[in-house]
Every structure is written in structure tokens, then in C-alpha cells.
Amino acid sequence: PFGYHLTGCKIGANAIRMHDEVVRMVAKLFRTLRVDAIVEPTRLFTDAVEDPSNQRPDIFLRNPRGSGRQIIIDVAVAGVDGQSRTSDEAVDRPLQARYDQKLAKYGYVAEQNNLRFIPAVFSHAGQIHHEFKAFVREQIRHKLIDIEGEPKSSKIKAGMKWWTKCISMAIAKTASRNVAFKVARLRDAIMQDQDEFIIRDTNLGDAALVANDRANLEDIACNADLYISNQEDLIQTDTFG
């Protein structure tokens, strides 16, 4: 659906805006567990064979709970209707595809630097990849162990519910802003395009004006997708030059 495209469209920095909001929220949530979360760390892969300039994870956990190694996290917010979703039942397939991509990019270089890599993959609809959920659950459990000994499962569930709510809120909030921004741009563009062909001939009579207006409105209704697509091309040309 076109609405999903608006939430994460790369034109106008919509996708970057959503990604950055989710990164900030995830880092903030780790800090509530007393884990030192550093956003966009530098010089982690200085000894790596690959070019380190193009491999900077989103979050570095300096002191993760219950883990002997420090952890790097890279965030991805994926659509739910991409080409990787082969059927309506494969709801988790887009998340798994992005998870595999992240693992291929950072997995080897993380091992080379004695770091543990965990992809944090979310969907525009608020889904969370099961591997990241399992890691968060363990971090919550270890935090509760430090406070009160063996924790109750209800408290772990409550902690997971809070994480899910916060991340979903960040995604929904940014998606709403992205859609509103994009719709405003498209509306202005369509109204500007209308000026080119909804120009009333002062010599037309009332009946002719009504017929002319009706024809113009029918044209807009029938070709709205085309106008939107053309505007996307214009915006992309202006952006990338």
C-alpha cells in the first residue's frame, strides 16, 4: 500500500528520520537497565580487514548484563510489504531478510574484534525480530536478578511490554510525521499541477464551466496515482540532482 511507502520513503529523509528515532529510543531503554549505551561509536573496527569507514554500528553496549563480551547493535526498520514477503502468511519474512543482511555486514567484522553483534530489526507496524526480543528479555532478567534475586516471570513480561510500547510509540510517532509531511508535499504539488489545466476560460458560459470543472475533477480522480508518481520523480531529481 502507498501508505507504507510514505512512512519509510528515502526521499525527504523519511527513512533516516525514523531510523534515528528508533536508535535513540533503543539506547534510552538500555540505559534504564543501567547499561552504558553509546550511539554511533567510532573506531571499533580499526583492526578489521574491511574498510572501517563504512561500518559503524548504531549502538555500542559497553557493559551488557550477563555477557562476557561487549555488544554492538545495528538498527533496521523494515517495511512489511517488500519483495522479500513471498505471501500474506510470511509476515516475518521481511524482518528476517533485513536480519540476514545486517548479519552479513557486521557479523564477521564483529567476531574479528571480539565483539558480539546483534541486529535490531523492527517493522513499520511495530514488529520486533525474535532474536533481539530474546536478547532484551535476557537483559531485563539479569537486571532483576541484581535487584531482587531470581525474578518473577510476570516482571520480565512487564519489562518486555514496556520496551515494546516505547519502540512502537517511536515508530508510530515518526511514521505519522512522515506521512503528514509527505502528504503536504504531494498536496501542494498536485494543486500546483492543477493550475496548469484548471484555468477557466473567461469566454465560457456557466454550463461550459460546470462541464469543464467536472472533466478536470474526473481527470484528477483517475490519474491521481500518476500525478503522485510524477511528483516523486521530480522530488528525487531535485534531491539527488
PDB file of C-alpha atoms in Angstrom:
ATOM      1  CA  PRO A   1       0.000   0.000   0.000  1.00  0.00           C
ATOM      2  CA  PHE A   2       1.123   3.533  -0.738  1.00  0.00           C
ATOM      3  CA  GLY A   3       0.758   4.486   2.954  1.00  0.00           C
ATOM      4  CA  TYR A   4       3.530   2.073   3.935  1.00  0.00           C
ATOM      5  CA  HIS A   5       5.765   3.683   1.319  1.00  0.00           C
ATOM      6  CA  LEU A   6       5.173   7.122   2.824  1.00  0.00           C
ATOM      7  CA  THR A   7       6.289   6.010   6.292  1.00  0.00           C
ATOM      8  CA  GLY A   8       9.754   4.934   5.183  1.00  0.00           C
ATOM      9  CA  CYS A   9      10.343   6.697   1.879  1.00  0.00           C
ATOM     10  CA  LYS A  10      14.014   7.582   1.441  1.00  0.00           C
ATOM     11  CA  ILE A  11      13.128  10.799  -0.381  1.00  0.00           C
ATOM     12  CA  GLY A  12      12.917  13.704   2.062  1.00  0.00           C
ATOM     13  CA  ALA A  13      14.944  11.727   4.661  1.00  0.00           C
ATOM     14  CA  ASN A  14      11.822   9.956   5.971  1.00  0.00           C
ATOM     15  CA  ALA A  15      13.582   6.607   6.356  1.00  0.00           C
ATOM     16  CA  ILE A  16      16.596   8.206   8.060  1.00  0.00           C
ATOM     17  CA  ARG A  17      14.355  10.140  10.434  1.00  0.00           C
ATOM     18  CA  MET A  18      12.527   7.005  11.528  1.00  0.00           C
ATOM     19  CA  HIS A  19      15.765   5.028  11.879  1.00  0.00           C
ATOM     20  CA  ASP A  20      17.364   7.704  14.058  1.00  0.00           C
ATOM     21  CA  GLU A  21      14.302   7.987  16.316  1.00  0.00           C
ATOM     22  CA  VAL A  22      14.275   4.237  16.893  1.00  0.00           C
ATOM     23  CA  VAL A  23      18.023   4.208  17.600  1.00  0.00           C
ATOM     24  CA  ARG A  24      17.618   6.927  20.215  1.00  0.00           C
ATOM     25  CA  MET A  25      14.716   5.097  21.851  1.00  0.00           C
ATOM     26  CA  VAL A  26      16.553   1.758  21.966  1.00  0.00           C
ATOM     27  CA  ALA A  27      19.645   3.385  23.501  1.00  0.00           C
ATOM     28  CA  LYS A  28      17.486   5.141  26.097  1.00  0.00           C
ATOM     29  CA  LEU A  29      15.784   1.873  27.041  1.00  0.00           C
ATOM     30  CA  PHE A  30      19.116   0.119  27.539  1.00  0.00           C
ATOM     31  CA  ARG A  31      20.198   2.934  29.824  1.00  0.00           C
ATOM     32  CA  THR A  32      17.150   2.288  32.025  1.00  0.00           C
ATOM     33  CA  LEU A  33      18.731  -1.141  32.629  1.00  0.00           C
ATOM     34  CA  ARG A  34      21.944   0.587  33.748  1.00  0.00           C
ATOM     35  CA  VAL A  35      23.708  -0.494  30.558  1.00  0.00           C
ATOM     36  CA  ASP A  36      26.085   2.050  29.052  1.00  0.00           C
ATOM     37  CA  ALA A  37      24.727   2.506  25.500  1.00  0.00           C
ATOM     38  CA  ILE A  38      26.815   4.651  23.149  1.00  0.00           C
ATOM     39  CA  VAL A  39      25.127   5.855  19.954  1.00  0.00           C
ATOM     40  CA  GLU A  40      27.188   5.765  16.736  1.00  0.00           C
ATOM     41  CA  PRO A  41      30.504   4.734  18.275  1.00  0.00           C
ATOM     42  CA  THR A  42      33.702   5.287  16.339  1.00  0.00           C
ATOM     43  CA  ARG A  43      36.991   3.388  15.971  1.00  0.00           C
ATOM     44  CA  LEU A  44      35.590  -0.004  16.909  1.00  0.00           C
ATOM     45  CA  PHE A  45      36.934  -1.808  13.853  1.00  0.00           C
ATOM     46  CA  THR A  46      40.398  -0.304  13.498  1.00  0.00           C
ATOM     47  CA  ASP A  47      41.955  -3.756  13.225  1.00  0.00           C
ATOM     48  CA  ALA A  48      39.380  -5.111  10.791  1.00  0.00           C
ATOM     49  CA  VAL A  49      40.285  -6.184   7.294  1.00  0.00           C
ATOM     50  CA  GLU A  50      37.245  -4.376   5.876  1.00  0.00           C
ATOM     51  CA  ASP A  51      37.173  -0.629   5.450  1.00  0.00           C
ATOM     52  CA  PRO A  52      36.002   0.658   8.861  1.00  0.00           C
ATOM     53  CA  SER A  53      34.752   3.971   7.480  1.00  0.00           C
ATOM     54  CA  ASN A  54      31.641   2.317   6.059  1.00  0.00           C
ATOM     55  CA  GLN A  55      30.931   0.067   9.053  1.00  0.00           C
ATOM     56  CA  ARG A  56      29.773   1.973  12.074  1.00  0.00           C
ATOM     57  CA  PRO A  57      27.087   0.257  14.174  1.00  0.00           C
ATOM     58  CA  ASP A  58      24.273   2.302  15.676  1.00  0.00           C
ATOM     59  CA  ILE A  59      24.765   1.348  19.335  1.00  0.00           C
ATOM     60  CA  PHE A  60      27.687   0.047  21.377  1.00  0.00           C
ATOM     61  CA  LEU A  61      26.881  -1.631  24.726  1.00  0.00           C
ATOM     62  CA  ARG A  62      29.949  -1.199  26.871  1.00  0.00           C
ATOM     63  CA  ASN A  63      28.749  -3.256  29.854  1.00  0.00           C
ATOM     64  CA  PRO A  64      25.937  -5.616  28.810  1.00  0.00           C
ATOM     65  CA  ARG A  65      24.484  -7.717  31.611  1.00  0.00           C
ATOM     66  CA  GLY A  66      25.340 -11.402  31.763  1.00  0.00           C
ATOM     67  CA  SER A  67      27.708 -11.241  28.797  1.00  0.00           C
ATOM     68  CA  GLY A  68      31.461 -11.645  28.708  1.00  0.00           C
ATOM     69  CA  ARG A  69      31.815  -9.633  25.507  1.00  0.00           C
ATOM     70  CA  GLN A  70      30.825  -6.115  24.619  1.00  0.00           C
ATOM     71  CA  ILE A  71      27.981  -5.858  22.141  1.00  0.00           C
ATOM     72  CA  ILE A  72      27.307  -3.828  19.014  1.00  0.00           C
ATOM     73  CA  ILE A  73      23.787  -3.285  17.675  1.00  0.00           C
ATOM     74  CA  ASP A  74      22.682  -2.062  14.283  1.00  0.00           C
ATOM     75  CA  VAL A  75      19.069  -0.973  13.833  1.00  0.00           C
ATOM     76  CA  ALA A  76      16.878  -1.510  10.782  1.00  0.00           C
ATOM     77  CA  VAL A  77      13.241  -0.541  10.305  1.00  0.00           C
ATOM     78  CA  ALA A  78      11.799  -2.645   7.503  1.00  0.00           C
ATOM     79  CA  GLY A  79       8.600  -2.417   5.527  1.00  0.00           C
ATOM     80  CA  VAL A  80       6.003  -5.173   5.773  1.00  0.00           C
ATOM     81  CA  ASP A  81       5.145  -5.385   2.082  1.00  0.00           C
ATOM     82  CA  GLY A  82       8.521  -5.634   0.360  1.00  0.00           C
ATOM     83  CA  GLN A  83       9.609  -8.125  -2.275  1.00  0.00           C
ATOM     84  CA  SER A  84      11.004 -10.436   0.412  1.00  0.00           C
ATOM     85  CA  ARG A  85       7.465 -11.135   1.632  1.00  0.00           C
ATOM     86  CA  THR A  86       6.545 -14.025  -0.621  1.00  0.00           C
ATOM     87  CA  SER A  87       2.996 -14.494   0.690  1.00  0.00           C
ATOM     88  CA  ASP A  88       0.438 -12.978   3.052  1.00  0.00           C
ATOM     89  CA  GLU A  89       1.307 -15.628   5.644  1.00  0.00           C
ATOM     90  CA  ALA A  90       5.051 -14.810   5.618  1.00  0.00           C
ATOM     91  CA  VAL A  91       4.637 -11.844   7.957  1.00  0.00           C
ATOM     92  CA  ASP A  92       8.106 -12.230   9.494  1.00  0.00           C
ATOM     93  CA  ARG A  93       9.960 -12.719   6.224  1.00  0.00           C
ATOM     94  CA  PRO A  94      10.833  -9.005   5.645  1.00  0.00           C
ATOM     95  CA  LEU A  95      12.325  -8.820   9.150  1.00  0.00           C
ATOM     96  CA  GLN A  96      14.346 -11.986   8.620  1.00  0.00           C
ATOM     97  CA  ALA A  97      15.656 -10.705   5.291  1.00  0.00           C
ATOM     98  CA  ARG A  98      16.928  -7.491   6.918  1.00  0.00           C
ATOM     99  CA  TYR A  99      18.337  -9.507   9.833  1.00  0.00           C
ATOM    100  CA  ASP A 100      20.344 -11.645   7.405  1.00  0.00           C
ATOM    101  CA  GLN A 101      21.626  -8.542   5.601  1.00  0.00           C
ATOM    102  CA  LYS A 102      22.803  -6.962   8.843  1.00  0.00           C
ATOM    103  CA  LEU A 103      24.449 -10.200   9.940  1.00  0.00           C
ATOM    104  CA  ALA A 104      26.336 -10.430   6.662  1.00  0.00           C
ATOM    105  CA  LYS A 105      27.571  -6.856   7.021  1.00  0.00           C
ATOM    106  CA  TYR A 106      28.690  -6.871  10.649  1.00  0.00           C
ATOM    107  CA  GLY A 107      28.887 -10.491  11.809  1.00  0.00           C
ATOM    108  CA  TYR A 108      32.402 -11.317  10.618  1.00  0.00           C
ATOM    109  CA  VAL A 109      33.993  -7.990  11.486  1.00  0.00           C
ATOM    110  CA  ALA A 110      32.462  -8.123  14.973  1.00  0.00           C
ATOM    111  CA  GLU A 111      33.965 -11.562  15.607  1.00  0.00           C
ATOM    112  CA  GLN A 112      37.333 -10.332  14.361  1.00  0.00           C
ATOM    113  CA  ASN A 113      37.231  -7.614  17.014  1.00  0.00           C
ATOM    114  CA  ASN A 114      35.955  -9.889  19.803  1.00  0.00           C
ATOM    115  CA  LEU A 115      32.542  -8.225  19.832  1.00  0.00           C
ATOM    116  CA  ARG A 116      29.112  -9.770  19.824  1.00  0.00           C
ATOM    117  CA  PHE A 117      26.794  -8.456  17.112  1.00  0.00           C
ATOM    118  CA  ILE A 118      23.006  -8.347  17.482  1.00  0.00           C
ATOM    119  CA  PRO A 119      20.823  -6.908  14.698  1.00  0.00           C
ATOM    120  CA  ALA A 120      17.828  -4.951  15.998  1.00  0.00           C
ATOM    121  CA  VAL A 121      15.214  -5.268  13.273  1.00  0.00           C
ATOM    122  CA  PHE A 122      11.744  -3.738  13.504  1.00  0.00           C
ATOM    123  CA  SER A 123       8.865  -3.279  11.073  1.00  0.00           C
ATOM    124  CA  HIS A 124       6.847  -0.165  10.326  1.00  0.00           C
ATOM    125  CA  ALA A 125       3.955  -1.971  12.025  1.00  0.00           C
ATOM    126  CA  GLY A 126       5.894  -2.366  15.293  1.00  0.00           C
ATOM    127  CA  GLN A 127       7.051  -5.983  14.937  1.00  0.00           C
ATOM    128  CA  ILE A 128      10.352  -6.906  16.600  1.00  0.00           C
ATOM    129  CA  HIS A 129      12.647  -9.656  15.339  1.00  0.00           C
ATOM    130  CA  HIS A 130      12.677 -12.608  17.736  1.00  0.00           C
ATOM    131  CA  GLU A 131      16.469 -12.618  18.230  1.00  0.00           C
ATOM    132  CA  PHE A 132      16.510  -9.050  19.503  1.00  0.00           C
ATOM    133  CA  LYS A 133      13.480  -9.729  21.712  1.00  0.00           C
ATOM    134  CA  ALA A 134      15.291 -12.686  23.257  1.00  0.00           C
ATOM    135  CA  PHE A 135      18.353 -10.539  23.952  1.00  0.00           C
ATOM    136  CA  VAL A 136      16.283  -7.767  25.565  1.00  0.00           C
ATOM    137  CA  ARG A 137      14.464 -10.341  27.689  1.00  0.00           C
ATOM    138  CA  GLU A 138      17.797 -11.627  28.997  1.00  0.00           C
ATOM    139  CA  GLN A 139      18.994  -8.121  29.800  1.00  0.00           C
ATOM    140  CA  ILE A 140      15.801  -7.427  31.753  1.00  0.00           C
ATOM    141  CA  ARG A 141      16.115 -10.729  33.608  1.00  0.00           C
ATOM    142  CA  HIS A 142      19.719 -10.024  34.636  1.00  0.00           C
ATOM    143  CA  LYS A 143      18.770  -6.542  35.836  1.00  0.00           C
ATOM    144  CA  LEU A 144      16.018  -8.006  38.031  1.00  0.00           C
ATOM    145  CA  ILE A 145      18.405 -10.682  39.359  1.00  0.00           C
ATOM    146  CA  ASP A 146      20.803  -7.961  40.516  1.00  0.00           C
ATOM    147  CA  ILE A 147      17.967  -6.194  42.315  1.00  0.00           C
ATOM    148  CA  GLU A 148      15.869  -8.968  43.869  1.00  0.00           C
ATOM    149  CA  GLY A 149      17.429 -12.344  43.141  1.00  0.00           C
ATOM    150  CA  GLU A 150      15.573 -14.779  40.887  1.00  0.00           C
ATOM    151  CA  PRO A 151      12.903 -12.638  39.185  1.00  0.00           C
ATOM    152  CA  LYS A 152       9.253 -13.480  38.640  1.00  0.00           C
ATOM    153  CA  SER A 153       8.229 -14.176  35.063  1.00  0.00           C
ATOM    154  CA  SER A 154       5.468 -11.569  35.394  1.00  0.00           C
ATOM    155  CA  LYS A 155       8.042  -8.840  35.978  1.00  0.00           C
ATOM    156  CA  ILE A 156      10.060  -9.912  32.937  1.00  0.00           C
ATOM    157  CA  LYS A 157       6.873  -9.832  30.850  1.00  0.00           C
ATOM    158  CA  ALA A 158       6.048  -6.384  32.204  1.00  0.00           C
ATOM    159  CA  GLY A 159       9.507  -5.156  31.248  1.00  0.00           C
ATOM    160  CA  MET A 160       9.175  -6.573  27.723  1.00  0.00           C
ATOM    161  CA  LYS A 161       5.751  -4.990  27.380  1.00  0.00           C
ATOM    162  CA  TRP A 162       7.213  -1.606  28.318  1.00  0.00           C
ATOM    163  CA  TRP A 163      10.009  -1.956  25.761  1.00  0.00           C
ATOM    164  CA  THR A 164       7.539  -2.942  23.045  1.00  0.00           C
ATOM    165  CA  LYS A 165       5.274   0.003  23.844  1.00  0.00           C
ATOM    166  CA  CYS A 166       8.120   2.510  23.775  1.00  0.00           C
ATOM    167  CA  ILE A 167       9.557   1.252  20.494  1.00  0.00           C
ATOM    168  CA  SER A 168       6.120   1.017  18.859  1.00  0.00           C
ATOM    169  CA  MET A 169       5.362   4.558  20.018  1.00  0.00           C
ATOM    170  CA  ALA A 170       8.599   5.865  18.478  1.00  0.00           C
ATOM    171  CA  ILE A 171       7.822   4.149  15.170  1.00  0.00           C
ATOM    172  CA  ALA A 172       4.182   5.247  15.081  1.00  0.00           C
ATOM    173  CA  LYS A 173       5.006   8.817  16.050  1.00  0.00           C
ATOM    174  CA  THR A 174       7.671   9.182  13.382  1.00  0.00           C
ATOM    175  CA  ALA A 175       5.547   7.395  10.766  1.00  0.00           C
ATOM    176  CA  SER A 176       2.689   9.833  11.394  1.00  0.00           C
ATOM    177  CA  ARG A 177       5.011  12.788  10.950  1.00  0.00           C
ATOM    178  CA  ASN A 178       6.463  11.282   7.781  1.00  0.00           C
ATOM    179  CA  VAL A 179       3.023  10.685   6.268  1.00  0.00           C
ATOM    180  CA  ALA A 180       1.830  14.185   7.195  1.00  0.00           C
ATOM    181  CA  PHE A 181       4.961  15.741   5.697  1.00  0.00           C
ATOM    182  CA  LYS A 182       4.735  13.682   2.520  1.00  0.00           C
ATOM    183  CA  VAL A 183       1.016  14.267   2.042  1.00  0.00           C
ATOM    184  CA  ALA A 184       1.526  18.024   2.420  1.00  0.00           C
ATOM    185  CA  ARG A 185       4.251  17.941  -0.230  1.00  0.00           C
ATOM    186  CA  LEU A 186       2.105  15.895  -2.594  1.00  0.00           C
ATOM    187  CA  ARG A 187      -0.940  18.072  -1.989  1.00  0.00           C
ATOM    188  CA  ASP A 188       0.982  21.232  -2.799  1.00  0.00           C
ATOM    189  CA  ALA A 189       2.435  19.611  -5.904  1.00  0.00           C
ATOM    190  CA  ILE A 190      -0.979  18.427  -7.128  1.00  0.00           C
ATOM    191  CA  MET A 191      -2.542  21.835  -6.504  1.00  0.00           C
ATOM    192  CA  GLN A 192       0.292  23.433  -8.445  1.00  0.00           C
ATOM    193  CA  ASP A 193      -0.233  20.982 -11.311  1.00  0.00           C
ATOM    194  CA  GLN A 194      -3.945  21.757 -11.313  1.00  0.00           C
ATOM    195  CA  ASP A 195      -3.199  25.388 -12.047  1.00  0.00           C
ATOM    196  CA  GLU A 196      -1.825  24.292 -15.391  1.00  0.00           C
ATOM    197  CA  PHE A 197      -5.061  22.759 -16.610  1.00  0.00           C
ATOM    198  CA  ILE A 198      -7.878  24.100 -14.374  1.00  0.00           C
ATOM    199  CA  ILE A 199      -7.765  27.546 -15.882  1.00  0.00           C
ATOM    200  CA  ARG A 200     -11.206  28.808 -16.647  1.00  0.00           C
ATOM    201  CA  ASP A 201     -11.769  30.390 -19.973  1.00  0.00           C
ATOM    202  CA  THR A 202     -13.499  33.676 -19.275  1.00  0.00           C
ATOM    203  CA  ASN A 203     -15.344  33.305 -22.536  1.00  0.00           C
ATOM    204  CA  LEU A 204     -17.050  30.057 -21.469  1.00  0.00           C
ATOM    205  CA  GLY A 205     -20.647  30.137 -20.344  1.00  0.00           C
ATOM    206  CA  ASP A 206     -21.859  28.759 -16.986  1.00  0.00           C
ATOM    207  CA  ALA A 207     -22.831  25.377 -18.444  1.00  0.00           C
ATOM    208  CA  ALA A 208     -19.462  25.045 -20.124  1.00  0.00           C
ATOM    209  CA  LEU A 209     -17.664  25.973 -16.880  1.00  0.00           C
ATOM    210  CA  VAL A 210     -19.516  23.256 -14.970  1.00  0.00           C
ATOM    211  CA  ALA A 211     -18.675  20.680 -17.630  1.00  0.00           C
ATOM    212  CA  ASN A 212     -15.053  21.826 -17.677  1.00  0.00           C
ATOM    213  CA  ASP A 213     -14.737  21.590 -13.888  1.00  0.00           C
ATOM    214  CA  ARG A 214     -16.335  18.142 -13.835  1.00  0.00           C
ATOM    215  CA  ALA A 215     -13.958  16.881 -16.501  1.00  0.00           C
ATOM    216  CA  ASN A 216     -10.951  18.267 -14.627  1.00  0.00           C
ATOM    217  CA  LEU A 217     -12.011  16.660 -11.338  1.00  0.00           C
ATOM    218  CA  GLU A 218     -12.612  13.337 -13.065  1.00  0.00           C
ATOM    219  CA  ASP A 219      -9.134  13.570 -14.564  1.00  0.00           C
ATOM    220  CA  ILE A 220      -7.623  14.146 -11.111  1.00  0.00           C
ATOM    221  CA  ALA A 221      -9.510  11.194  -9.655  1.00  0.00           C
ATOM    222  CA  CYS A 222      -8.487   8.849 -12.456  1.00  0.00           C
ATOM    223  CA  ASN A 223      -4.855   9.937 -12.658  1.00  0.00           C
ATOM    224  CA  ALA A 224      -4.019  10.723  -9.014  1.00  0.00           C
ATOM    225  CA  ASP A 225      -1.504   7.863  -8.841  1.00  0.00           C
ATOM    226  CA  LEU A 226       0.195   9.172 -11.978  1.00  0.00           C
ATOM    227  CA  TYR A 227       0.459  12.706 -10.574  1.00  0.00           C
ATOM    228  CA  ILE A 228       1.897  11.331  -7.328  1.00  0.00           C
ATOM    229  CA  SER A 229       4.379   9.159  -9.193  1.00  0.00           C
ATOM    230  CA  ASN A 230       5.467  12.082 -11.375  1.00  0.00           C
ATOM    231  CA  GLN A 231       5.922  14.240  -8.313  1.00  0.00           C
ATOM    232  CA  GLU A 232       8.050  11.528  -6.651  1.00  0.00           C
ATOM    233  CA  ASP A 233      10.303  11.590  -9.727  1.00  0.00           C
ATOM    234  CA  LEU A 234      10.546  15.384  -9.603  1.00  0.00           C
ATOM    235  CA  ILE A 235      11.396  15.383  -5.890  1.00  0.00           C
ATOM    236  CA  GLN A 236      14.008  12.681  -6.410  1.00  0.00           C
ATOM    237  CA  THR A 237      15.542  14.640  -9.286  1.00  0.00           C
ATOM    238  CA  ASP A 238      15.680  17.801  -7.166  1.00  0.00           C
ATOM    239  CA  THR A 239      17.166  15.881  -4.226  1.00  0.00           C
ATOM    240  CA  PHE A 240      19.854  13.895  -5.993  1.00  0.00           C
ATOM    241  CA  GLY A 241      20.354  16.202  -8.809  1.00  0.00           C
TER     242      GLY A 241
END
